[in-house]
Short mmCIF file of C-alpha atoms in Angstrom, two decimals:
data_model
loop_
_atom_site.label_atom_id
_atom_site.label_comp_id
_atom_site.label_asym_id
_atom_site.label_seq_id
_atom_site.Cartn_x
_atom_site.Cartn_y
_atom_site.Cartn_z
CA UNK A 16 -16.45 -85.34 -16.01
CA UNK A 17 -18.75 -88.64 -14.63
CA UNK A 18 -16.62 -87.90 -11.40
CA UNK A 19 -17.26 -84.14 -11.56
CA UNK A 20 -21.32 -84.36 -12.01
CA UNK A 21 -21.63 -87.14 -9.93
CA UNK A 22 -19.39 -85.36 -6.65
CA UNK A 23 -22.25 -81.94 -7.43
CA UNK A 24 -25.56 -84.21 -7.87
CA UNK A 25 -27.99 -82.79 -6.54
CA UNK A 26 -29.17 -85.07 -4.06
CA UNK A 27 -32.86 -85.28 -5.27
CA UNK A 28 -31.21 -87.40 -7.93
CA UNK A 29 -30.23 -90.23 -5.55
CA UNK A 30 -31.71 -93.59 -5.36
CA UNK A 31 -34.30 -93.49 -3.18
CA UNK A 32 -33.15 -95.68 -0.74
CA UNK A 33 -30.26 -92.73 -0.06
CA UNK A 34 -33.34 -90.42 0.30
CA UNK A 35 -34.75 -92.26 3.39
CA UNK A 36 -34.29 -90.84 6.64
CA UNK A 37 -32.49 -92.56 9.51
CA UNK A 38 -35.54 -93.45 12.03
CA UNK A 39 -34.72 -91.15 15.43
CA UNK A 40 -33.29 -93.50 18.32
CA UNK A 41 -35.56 -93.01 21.25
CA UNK A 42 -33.46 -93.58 24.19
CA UNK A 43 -35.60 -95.01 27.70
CA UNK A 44 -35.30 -92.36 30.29
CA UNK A 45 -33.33 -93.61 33.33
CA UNK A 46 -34.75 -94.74 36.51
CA UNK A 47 -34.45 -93.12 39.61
CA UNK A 48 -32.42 -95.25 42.07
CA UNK A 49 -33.52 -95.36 45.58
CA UNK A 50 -31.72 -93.45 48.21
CA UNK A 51 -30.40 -90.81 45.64
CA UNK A 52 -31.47 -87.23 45.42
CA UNK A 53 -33.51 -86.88 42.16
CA UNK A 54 -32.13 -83.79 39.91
CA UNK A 55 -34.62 -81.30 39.22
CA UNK A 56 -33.54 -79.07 35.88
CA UNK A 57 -33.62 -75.60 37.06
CA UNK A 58 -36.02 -72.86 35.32
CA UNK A 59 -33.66 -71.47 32.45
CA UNK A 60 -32.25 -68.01 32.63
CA UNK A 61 -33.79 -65.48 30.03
CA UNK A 62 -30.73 -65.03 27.38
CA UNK A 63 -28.35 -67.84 27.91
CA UNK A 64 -28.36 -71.31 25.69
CA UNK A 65 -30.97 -74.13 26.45
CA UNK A 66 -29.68 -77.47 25.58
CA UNK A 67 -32.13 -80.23 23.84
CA UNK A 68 -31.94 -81.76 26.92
CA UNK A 69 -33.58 -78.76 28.98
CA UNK A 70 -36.09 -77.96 25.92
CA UNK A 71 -37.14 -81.26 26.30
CA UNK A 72 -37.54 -81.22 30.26
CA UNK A 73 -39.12 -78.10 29.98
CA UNK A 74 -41.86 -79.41 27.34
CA UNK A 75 -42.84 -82.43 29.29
CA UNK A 76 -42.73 -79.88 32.40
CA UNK A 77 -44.96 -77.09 31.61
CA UNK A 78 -44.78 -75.31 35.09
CA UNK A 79 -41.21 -75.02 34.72
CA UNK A 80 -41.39 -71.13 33.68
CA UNK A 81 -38.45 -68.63 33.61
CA UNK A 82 -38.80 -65.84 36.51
CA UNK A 83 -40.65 -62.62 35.29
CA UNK A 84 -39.07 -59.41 36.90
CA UNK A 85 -41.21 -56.96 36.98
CA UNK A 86 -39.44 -53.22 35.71
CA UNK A 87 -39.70 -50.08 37.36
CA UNK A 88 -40.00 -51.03 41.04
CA UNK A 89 -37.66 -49.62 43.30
CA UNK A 90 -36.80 -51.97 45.15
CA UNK A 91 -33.07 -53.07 46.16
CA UNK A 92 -32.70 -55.53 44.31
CA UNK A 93 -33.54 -53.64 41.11
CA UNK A 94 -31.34 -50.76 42.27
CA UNK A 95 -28.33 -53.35 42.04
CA UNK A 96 -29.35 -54.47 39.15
CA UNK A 97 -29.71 -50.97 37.48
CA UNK A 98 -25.94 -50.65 38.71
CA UNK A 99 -24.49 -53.87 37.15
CA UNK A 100 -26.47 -53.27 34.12
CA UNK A 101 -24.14 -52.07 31.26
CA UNK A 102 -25.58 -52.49 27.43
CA UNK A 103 -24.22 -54.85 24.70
CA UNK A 104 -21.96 -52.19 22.90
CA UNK A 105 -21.62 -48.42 23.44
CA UNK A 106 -23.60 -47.32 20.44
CA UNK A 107 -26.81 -47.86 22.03
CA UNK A 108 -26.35 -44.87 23.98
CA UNK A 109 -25.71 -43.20 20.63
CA UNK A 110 -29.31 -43.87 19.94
CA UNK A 111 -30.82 -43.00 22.73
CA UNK A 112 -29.34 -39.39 22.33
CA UNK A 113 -30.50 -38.91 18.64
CA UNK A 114 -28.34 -35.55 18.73
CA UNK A 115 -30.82 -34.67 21.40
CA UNK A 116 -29.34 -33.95 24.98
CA UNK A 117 -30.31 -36.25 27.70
CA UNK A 118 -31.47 -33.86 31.12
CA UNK A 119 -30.89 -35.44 34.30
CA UNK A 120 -32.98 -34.02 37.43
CA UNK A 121 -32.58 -34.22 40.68
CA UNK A 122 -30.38 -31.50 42.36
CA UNK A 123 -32.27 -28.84 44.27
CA UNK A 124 -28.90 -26.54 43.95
CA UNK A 125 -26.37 -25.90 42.16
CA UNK A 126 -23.90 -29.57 40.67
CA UNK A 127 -20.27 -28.33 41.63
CA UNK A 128 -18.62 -31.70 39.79
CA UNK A 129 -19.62 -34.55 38.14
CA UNK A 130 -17.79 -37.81 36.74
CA UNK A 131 -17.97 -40.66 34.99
CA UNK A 132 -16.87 -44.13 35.93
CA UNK A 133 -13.88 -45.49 33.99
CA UNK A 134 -15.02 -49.82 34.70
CA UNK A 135 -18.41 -48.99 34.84
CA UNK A 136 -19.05 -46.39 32.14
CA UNK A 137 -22.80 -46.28 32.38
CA UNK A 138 -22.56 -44.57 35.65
CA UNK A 139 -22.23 -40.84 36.34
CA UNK A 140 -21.59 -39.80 39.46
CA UNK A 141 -22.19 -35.93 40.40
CA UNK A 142 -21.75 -33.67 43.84
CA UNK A 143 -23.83 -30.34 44.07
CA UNK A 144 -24.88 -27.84 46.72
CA UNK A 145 -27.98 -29.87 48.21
CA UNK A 146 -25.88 -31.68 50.41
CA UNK A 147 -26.14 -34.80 47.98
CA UNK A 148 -24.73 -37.30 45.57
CA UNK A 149 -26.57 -38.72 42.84
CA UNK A 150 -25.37 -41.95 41.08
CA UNK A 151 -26.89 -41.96 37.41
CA UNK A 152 -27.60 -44.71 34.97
CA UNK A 153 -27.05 -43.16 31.74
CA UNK A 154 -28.13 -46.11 29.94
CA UNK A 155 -31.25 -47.05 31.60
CA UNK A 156 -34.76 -46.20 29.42
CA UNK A 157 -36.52 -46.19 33.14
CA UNK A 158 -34.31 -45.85 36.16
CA UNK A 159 -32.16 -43.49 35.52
CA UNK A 160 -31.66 -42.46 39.08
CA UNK A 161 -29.88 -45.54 40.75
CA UNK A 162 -28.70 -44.05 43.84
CA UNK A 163 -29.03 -40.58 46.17
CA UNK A 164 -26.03 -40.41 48.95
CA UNK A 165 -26.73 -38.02 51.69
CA UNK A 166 -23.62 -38.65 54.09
CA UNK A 167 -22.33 -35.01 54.25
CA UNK A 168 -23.97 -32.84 56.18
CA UNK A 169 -23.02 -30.06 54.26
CA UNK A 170 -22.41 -29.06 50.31
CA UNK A 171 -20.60 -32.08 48.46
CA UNK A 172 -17.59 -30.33 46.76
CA UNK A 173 -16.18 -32.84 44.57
CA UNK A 174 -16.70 -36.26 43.86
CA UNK A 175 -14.17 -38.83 42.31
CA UNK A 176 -15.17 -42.97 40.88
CA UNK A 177 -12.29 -45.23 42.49
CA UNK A 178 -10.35 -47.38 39.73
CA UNK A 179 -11.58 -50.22 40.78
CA UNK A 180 -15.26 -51.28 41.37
CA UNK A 181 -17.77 -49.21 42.65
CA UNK A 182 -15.97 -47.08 45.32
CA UNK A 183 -16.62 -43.41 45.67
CA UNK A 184 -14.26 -40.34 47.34
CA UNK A 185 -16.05 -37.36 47.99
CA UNK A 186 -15.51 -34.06 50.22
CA UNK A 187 -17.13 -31.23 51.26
CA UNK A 188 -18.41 -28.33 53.97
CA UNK A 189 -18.71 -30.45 56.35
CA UNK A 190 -15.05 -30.66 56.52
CA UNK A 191 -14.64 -34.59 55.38
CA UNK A 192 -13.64 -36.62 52.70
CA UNK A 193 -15.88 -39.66 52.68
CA UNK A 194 -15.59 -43.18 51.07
CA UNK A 195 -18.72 -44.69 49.78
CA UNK A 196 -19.37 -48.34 48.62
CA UNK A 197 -21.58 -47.44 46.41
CA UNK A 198 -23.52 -51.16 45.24
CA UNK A 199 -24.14 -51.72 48.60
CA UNK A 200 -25.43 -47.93 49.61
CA UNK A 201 -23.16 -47.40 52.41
CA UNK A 202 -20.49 -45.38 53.76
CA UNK A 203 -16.95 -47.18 54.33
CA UNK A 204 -14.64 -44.95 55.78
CA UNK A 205 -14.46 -41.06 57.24
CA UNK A 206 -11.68 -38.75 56.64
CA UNK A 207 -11.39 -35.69 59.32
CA UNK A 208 -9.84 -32.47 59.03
CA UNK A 209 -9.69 -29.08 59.83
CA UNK A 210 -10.53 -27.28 57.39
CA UNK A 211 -13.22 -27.23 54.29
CA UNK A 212 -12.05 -30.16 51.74
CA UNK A 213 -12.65 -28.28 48.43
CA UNK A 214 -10.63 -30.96 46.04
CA UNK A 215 -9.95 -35.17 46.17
CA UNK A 216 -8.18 -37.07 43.40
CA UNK A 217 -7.03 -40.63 43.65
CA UNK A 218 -3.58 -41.68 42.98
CA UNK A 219 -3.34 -43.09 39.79
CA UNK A 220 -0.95 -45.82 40.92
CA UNK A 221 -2.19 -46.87 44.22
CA UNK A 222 -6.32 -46.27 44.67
CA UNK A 223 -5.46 -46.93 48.31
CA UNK A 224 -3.76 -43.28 48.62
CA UNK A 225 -5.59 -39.94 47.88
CA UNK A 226 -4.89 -36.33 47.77
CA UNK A 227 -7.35 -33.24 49.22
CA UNK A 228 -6.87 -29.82 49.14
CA UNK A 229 -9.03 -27.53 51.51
CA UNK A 230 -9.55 -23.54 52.17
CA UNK A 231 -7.31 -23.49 54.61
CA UNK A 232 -4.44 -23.78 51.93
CA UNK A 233 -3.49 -27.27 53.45
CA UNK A 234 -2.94 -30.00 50.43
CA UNK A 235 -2.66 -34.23 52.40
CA UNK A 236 -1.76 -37.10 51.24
CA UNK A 237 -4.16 -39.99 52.91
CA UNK A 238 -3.86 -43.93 53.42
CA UNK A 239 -7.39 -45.32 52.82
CA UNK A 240 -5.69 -48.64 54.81
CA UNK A 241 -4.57 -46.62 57.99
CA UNK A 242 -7.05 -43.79 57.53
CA UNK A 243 -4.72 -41.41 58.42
CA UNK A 244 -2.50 -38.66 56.74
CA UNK A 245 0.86 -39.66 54.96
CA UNK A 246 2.41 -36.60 54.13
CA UNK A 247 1.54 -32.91 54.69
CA UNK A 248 2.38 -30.55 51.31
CA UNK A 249 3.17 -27.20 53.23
CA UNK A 250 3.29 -23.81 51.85
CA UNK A 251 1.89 -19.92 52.39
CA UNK A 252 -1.41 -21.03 49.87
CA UNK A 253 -4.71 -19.74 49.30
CA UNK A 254 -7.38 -22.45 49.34
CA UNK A 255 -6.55 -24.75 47.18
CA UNK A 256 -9.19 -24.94 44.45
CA UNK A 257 -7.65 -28.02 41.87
CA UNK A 258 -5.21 -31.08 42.79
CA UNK A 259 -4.03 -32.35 39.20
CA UNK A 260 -1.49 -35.88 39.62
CA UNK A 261 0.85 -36.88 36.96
CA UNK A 262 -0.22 -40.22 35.00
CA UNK A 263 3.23 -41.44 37.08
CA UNK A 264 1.81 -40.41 40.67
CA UNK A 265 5.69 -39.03 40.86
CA UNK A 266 4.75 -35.40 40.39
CA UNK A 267 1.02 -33.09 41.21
CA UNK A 268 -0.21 -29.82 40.29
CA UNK A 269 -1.57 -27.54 42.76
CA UNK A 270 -3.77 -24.31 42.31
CA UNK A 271 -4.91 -21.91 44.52
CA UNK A 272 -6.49 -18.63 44.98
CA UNK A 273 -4.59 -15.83 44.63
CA UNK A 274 -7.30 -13.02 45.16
CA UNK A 275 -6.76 -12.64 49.07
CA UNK A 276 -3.34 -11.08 48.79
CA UNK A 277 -1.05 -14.27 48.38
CA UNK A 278 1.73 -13.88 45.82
CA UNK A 279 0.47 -14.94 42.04
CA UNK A 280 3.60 -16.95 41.87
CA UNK A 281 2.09 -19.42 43.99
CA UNK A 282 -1.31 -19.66 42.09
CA UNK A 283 0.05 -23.09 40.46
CA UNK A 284 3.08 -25.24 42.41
CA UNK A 285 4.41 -28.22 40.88
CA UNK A 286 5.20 -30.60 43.47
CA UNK A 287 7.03 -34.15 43.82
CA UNK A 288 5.10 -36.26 45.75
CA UNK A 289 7.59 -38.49 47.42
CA UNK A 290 10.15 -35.57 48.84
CA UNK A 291 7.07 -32.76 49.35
CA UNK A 292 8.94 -30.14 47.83
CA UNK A 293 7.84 -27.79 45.65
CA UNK A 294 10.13 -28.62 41.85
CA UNK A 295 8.38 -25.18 40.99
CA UNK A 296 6.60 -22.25 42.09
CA UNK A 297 6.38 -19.66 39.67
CA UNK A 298 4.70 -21.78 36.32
CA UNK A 299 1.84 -19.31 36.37
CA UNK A 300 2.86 -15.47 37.34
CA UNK A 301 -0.18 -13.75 36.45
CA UNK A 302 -2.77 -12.34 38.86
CA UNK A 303 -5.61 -15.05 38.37
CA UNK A 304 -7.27 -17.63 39.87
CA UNK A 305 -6.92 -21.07 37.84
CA UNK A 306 -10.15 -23.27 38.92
CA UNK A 307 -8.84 -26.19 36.80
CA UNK A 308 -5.66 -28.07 36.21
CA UNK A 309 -6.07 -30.74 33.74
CA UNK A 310 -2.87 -33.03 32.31
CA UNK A 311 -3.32 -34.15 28.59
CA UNK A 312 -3.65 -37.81 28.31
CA UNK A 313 -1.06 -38.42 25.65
CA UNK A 314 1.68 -35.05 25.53
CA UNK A 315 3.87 -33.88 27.60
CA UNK A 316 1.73 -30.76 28.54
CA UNK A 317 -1.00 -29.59 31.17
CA UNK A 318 -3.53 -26.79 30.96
CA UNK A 319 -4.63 -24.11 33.34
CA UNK A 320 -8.31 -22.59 33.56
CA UNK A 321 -7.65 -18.99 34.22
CA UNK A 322 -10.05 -16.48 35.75
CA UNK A 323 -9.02 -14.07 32.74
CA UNK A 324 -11.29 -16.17 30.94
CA UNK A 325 -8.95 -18.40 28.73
CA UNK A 326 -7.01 -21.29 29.47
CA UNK A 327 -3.71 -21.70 29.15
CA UNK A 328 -1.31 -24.45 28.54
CA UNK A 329 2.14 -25.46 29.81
CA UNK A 330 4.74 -28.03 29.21
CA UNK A 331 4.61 -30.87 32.08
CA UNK A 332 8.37 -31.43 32.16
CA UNK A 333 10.51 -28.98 34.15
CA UNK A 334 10.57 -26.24 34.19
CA UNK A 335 6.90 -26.28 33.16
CA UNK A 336 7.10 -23.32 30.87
CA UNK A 337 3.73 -21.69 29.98
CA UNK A 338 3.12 -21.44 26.08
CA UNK A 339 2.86 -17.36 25.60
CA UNK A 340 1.78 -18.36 21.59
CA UNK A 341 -1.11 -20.83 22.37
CA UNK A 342 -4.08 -20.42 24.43
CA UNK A 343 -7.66 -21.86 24.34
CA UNK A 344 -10.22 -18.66 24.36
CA UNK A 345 -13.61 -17.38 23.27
CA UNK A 346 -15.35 -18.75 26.57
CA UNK A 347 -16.39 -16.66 30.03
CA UNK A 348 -15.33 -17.73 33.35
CA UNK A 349 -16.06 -14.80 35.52
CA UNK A 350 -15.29 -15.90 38.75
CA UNK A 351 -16.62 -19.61 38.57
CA UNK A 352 -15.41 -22.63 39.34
CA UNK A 353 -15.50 -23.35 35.66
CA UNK A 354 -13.67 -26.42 34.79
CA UNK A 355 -12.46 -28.23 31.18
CA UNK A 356 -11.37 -31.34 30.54
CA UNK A 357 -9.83 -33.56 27.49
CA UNK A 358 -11.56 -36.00 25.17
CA UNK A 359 -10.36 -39.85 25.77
CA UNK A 360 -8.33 -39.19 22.22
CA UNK A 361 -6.95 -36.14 23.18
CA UNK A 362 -7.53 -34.35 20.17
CA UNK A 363 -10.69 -32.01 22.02
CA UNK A 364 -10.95 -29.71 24.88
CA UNK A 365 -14.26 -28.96 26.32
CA UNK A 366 -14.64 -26.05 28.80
CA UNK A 367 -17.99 -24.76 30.52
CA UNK A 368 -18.68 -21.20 30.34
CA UNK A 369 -20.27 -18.67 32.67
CA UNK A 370 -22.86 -17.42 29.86
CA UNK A 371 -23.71 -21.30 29.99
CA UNK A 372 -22.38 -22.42 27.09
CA UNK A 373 -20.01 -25.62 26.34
CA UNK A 374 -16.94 -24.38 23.93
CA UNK A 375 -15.12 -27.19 22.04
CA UNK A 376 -11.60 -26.18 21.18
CA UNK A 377 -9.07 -28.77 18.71
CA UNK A 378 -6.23 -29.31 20.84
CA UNK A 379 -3.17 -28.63 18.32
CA UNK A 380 -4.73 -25.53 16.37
CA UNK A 381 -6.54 -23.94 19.54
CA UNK A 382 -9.38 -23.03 17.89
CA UNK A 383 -12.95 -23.32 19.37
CA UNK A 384 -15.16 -25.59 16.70
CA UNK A 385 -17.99 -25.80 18.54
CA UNK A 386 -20.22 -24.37 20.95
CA UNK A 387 -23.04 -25.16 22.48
CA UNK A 388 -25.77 -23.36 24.34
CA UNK A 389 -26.74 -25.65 27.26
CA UNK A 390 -28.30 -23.92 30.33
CA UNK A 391 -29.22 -20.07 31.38
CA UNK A 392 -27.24 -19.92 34.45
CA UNK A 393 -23.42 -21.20 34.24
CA UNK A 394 -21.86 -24.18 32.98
CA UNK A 395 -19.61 -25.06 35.64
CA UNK A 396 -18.08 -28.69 35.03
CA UNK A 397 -17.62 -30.89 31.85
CA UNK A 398 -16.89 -34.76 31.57
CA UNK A 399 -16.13 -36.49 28.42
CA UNK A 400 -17.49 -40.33 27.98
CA UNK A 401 -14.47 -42.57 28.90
CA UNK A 402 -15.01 -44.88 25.53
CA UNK A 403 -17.21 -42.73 23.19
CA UNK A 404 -15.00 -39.37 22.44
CA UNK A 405 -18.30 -37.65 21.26
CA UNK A 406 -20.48 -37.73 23.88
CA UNK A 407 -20.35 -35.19 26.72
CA UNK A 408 -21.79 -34.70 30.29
CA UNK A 409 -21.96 -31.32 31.61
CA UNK A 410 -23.30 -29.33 34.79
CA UNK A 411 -24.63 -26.66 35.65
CA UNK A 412 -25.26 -23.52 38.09
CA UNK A 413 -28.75 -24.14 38.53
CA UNK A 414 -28.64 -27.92 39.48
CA UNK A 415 -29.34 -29.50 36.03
CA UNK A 416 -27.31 -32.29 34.17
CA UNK A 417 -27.37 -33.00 30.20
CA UNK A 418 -25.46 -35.30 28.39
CA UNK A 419 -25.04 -34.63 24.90
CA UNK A 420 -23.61 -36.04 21.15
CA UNK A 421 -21.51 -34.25 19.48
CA UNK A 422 -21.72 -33.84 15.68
CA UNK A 423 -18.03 -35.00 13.95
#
């Protein structure tokens, strides 16, 4: 027990010669040689760890200050840093909603698409009727507007983030698809063609290749490297309104309007890539026009946007048969582009809606468990967050852009 009490002693009951205090060693600083540089301690960066050794420096050094940088300016270097600047864990953005929708303003016309990036998920990227492309910082309490591309000369149809880094693919009237370095503000490469370029999606197993589909019913593959065309996907089409590519890049989903006379059976075409042959061309046999083709992230299955205002859903392995006892419905399309997409979990589906709504369906039981009322005119594109599976960026007809939370 004397070993016991005496190991847990408090330590006031020491002698008090056990009590004293070792005296601190104060070390001479050292003298600067002759004919060698003398270091000079730079000004600490705000946020990182300052050693005893710089606290000290900076004590006997009273001018040595850490840079002040002044917010709101718009200058370059604060547009690159509004660009780089991603928060210390997603929730943050959680609080800035507060279950209220975040409005983004800027387009004069109507937003056509809109995405976010996948490595840099406080951007949104969106394409709209003005002619222009606006690069949003979600995140950002001041700047939320980082950057305003206005290469085409024409409408922006579509816009799409590269996988890597902060590369953009867009297309348009103006007959182009354009590549845009977007941290640096410039444009990288021009893409030619003959026709109106309506749709561009990357592949997902080479960013150096990229599809487009135009209104001249032409679908390419391109070469970013060469800048030229790789294959040609020929075929009696409509203009092609949606270019969907299989989480393989073997296989890609083509739709197309149907409305000027062209047989239904080629509204939606599955195609392998490699041999340019269509593996089928009658998945979809009714007289609509499908805006959207979306594949789910996880099951073997794809969905259609149809014109006769539902969205149907198909198995992605041949021969692609649709589901006649499941379909997603309850929202208007009514000849807009309306488009849906998937939740990062796979378990949602979000469409927009011509009466302006957003309608939230669960994926297994089809049934809509949501909907919200976001704009007068019509909601015409939706983008789920690429981490946070409730939070929501939509479009609309009238040129606005509001992110929202969703509740569960």
């Amino acid at each position: 027990m004397d070993l016991l009490s005496s190991a847990y002693a408090d330590p006031s009951s020491d002698d008090d010669d056990n009590n004293k205090q070792p005296e601190p060693i104060i070390r001479p600083e050292k003298r600067h040689k002759p004919g060698y540089p003398q270091h000079v301690p730079k000004a600490p960066i705000p946020g990182r760890y300052v050693s005893k050794r710089e606290r000290l420096m900076a004590h006997k050094n009273p001018n040595l200050n850490p840079p002040v940088v002044e917010l709101g300016s718009n200058s370059e270097s604060d547009r690159l840093a509004s660009l780089r600047h991603k928060t210390r864990g997603y929730p943050r953005l959680t609080q800035v909603l507060e279950h209220r929708p975040v409005s983004l303003h800027g387009h004069t016309k109507a937003v056509n698409s809109i995405q976010w990036s996948s490595c840099h998920a406080h951007l949104l990227a969106s394409a709209g009727m003005d002619h222009n492309i606006y690069i949003w910082n979600v995140w950002s309490n001041n700047q939320k507007k980082a950057r305003v591309f206005s290469f085409h000369g024409a409408p922006v149809k579509d816009v799409k983030w590269s996988q890597q880094g902060y590369s953009l693919l867009s297309c348009g009237y103006d007959c182009s698809s354009r590549l845009i370095d977007v941290e640096k503000g410039i444009e990288t490469q021009v893409f030619k063609d003959d026709q109106i370029i309506g749709v561009v999606k990357f592949d997902p197993q080479d960013s150096n290749l990229f599809f487009s589909g135009g209104f001249k019913g032409c679908l390419r593959l391109w070469d970013i490297r060469t800048g030229k065309v790789v294959h040609d996907y020929v075929r009696n089409l409509g203009p092609v309104l949606d270019v969907e590519i299989s989480p393989n890049g073997k296989q890609f989903i083509s739709s197309s309007d149907v409305s000027g006379g062209n047989k239904s059976e080629n509204s939606i075409i599955v195609w392998d890539v490699s041999r340019q042959v269509p593996l089928s061309n009658q998945v979809y046999v009714e007289a609509y026009t499908c805006p959207c083709i979306r594949y789910h992230p996880f099951d073997q299955t794809f969905i259609a946007q149809s014109n006769g205002n539902y969205i149907a859903i198909f198995s992605s392995n041949s021969p692609f048969k649709l589901n006649k006892y499941k379909r997603y419905e309850g929202h208007g399309v009514s000849g807009f582009p309306i488009k849906c997409n998937f939740n990062v979990n796979g378990d949602k589906l979000a469409s927009g809606s011509s009466d302006g709504s957003i309608y939230i369906y669960d994926y297994k039981s089809s049934k809509c468990v949501k909907k919200v009322k976001a704009y007068e005119q019509a909601c015409v594109d939706i983008a789920f967050h690429p981490v946070m599976s409730n939070v929501i960026a939509s479009c609309s007809w009238d040129g606005d852009i509001s992110i929202f939370e969703l509740d569960g």
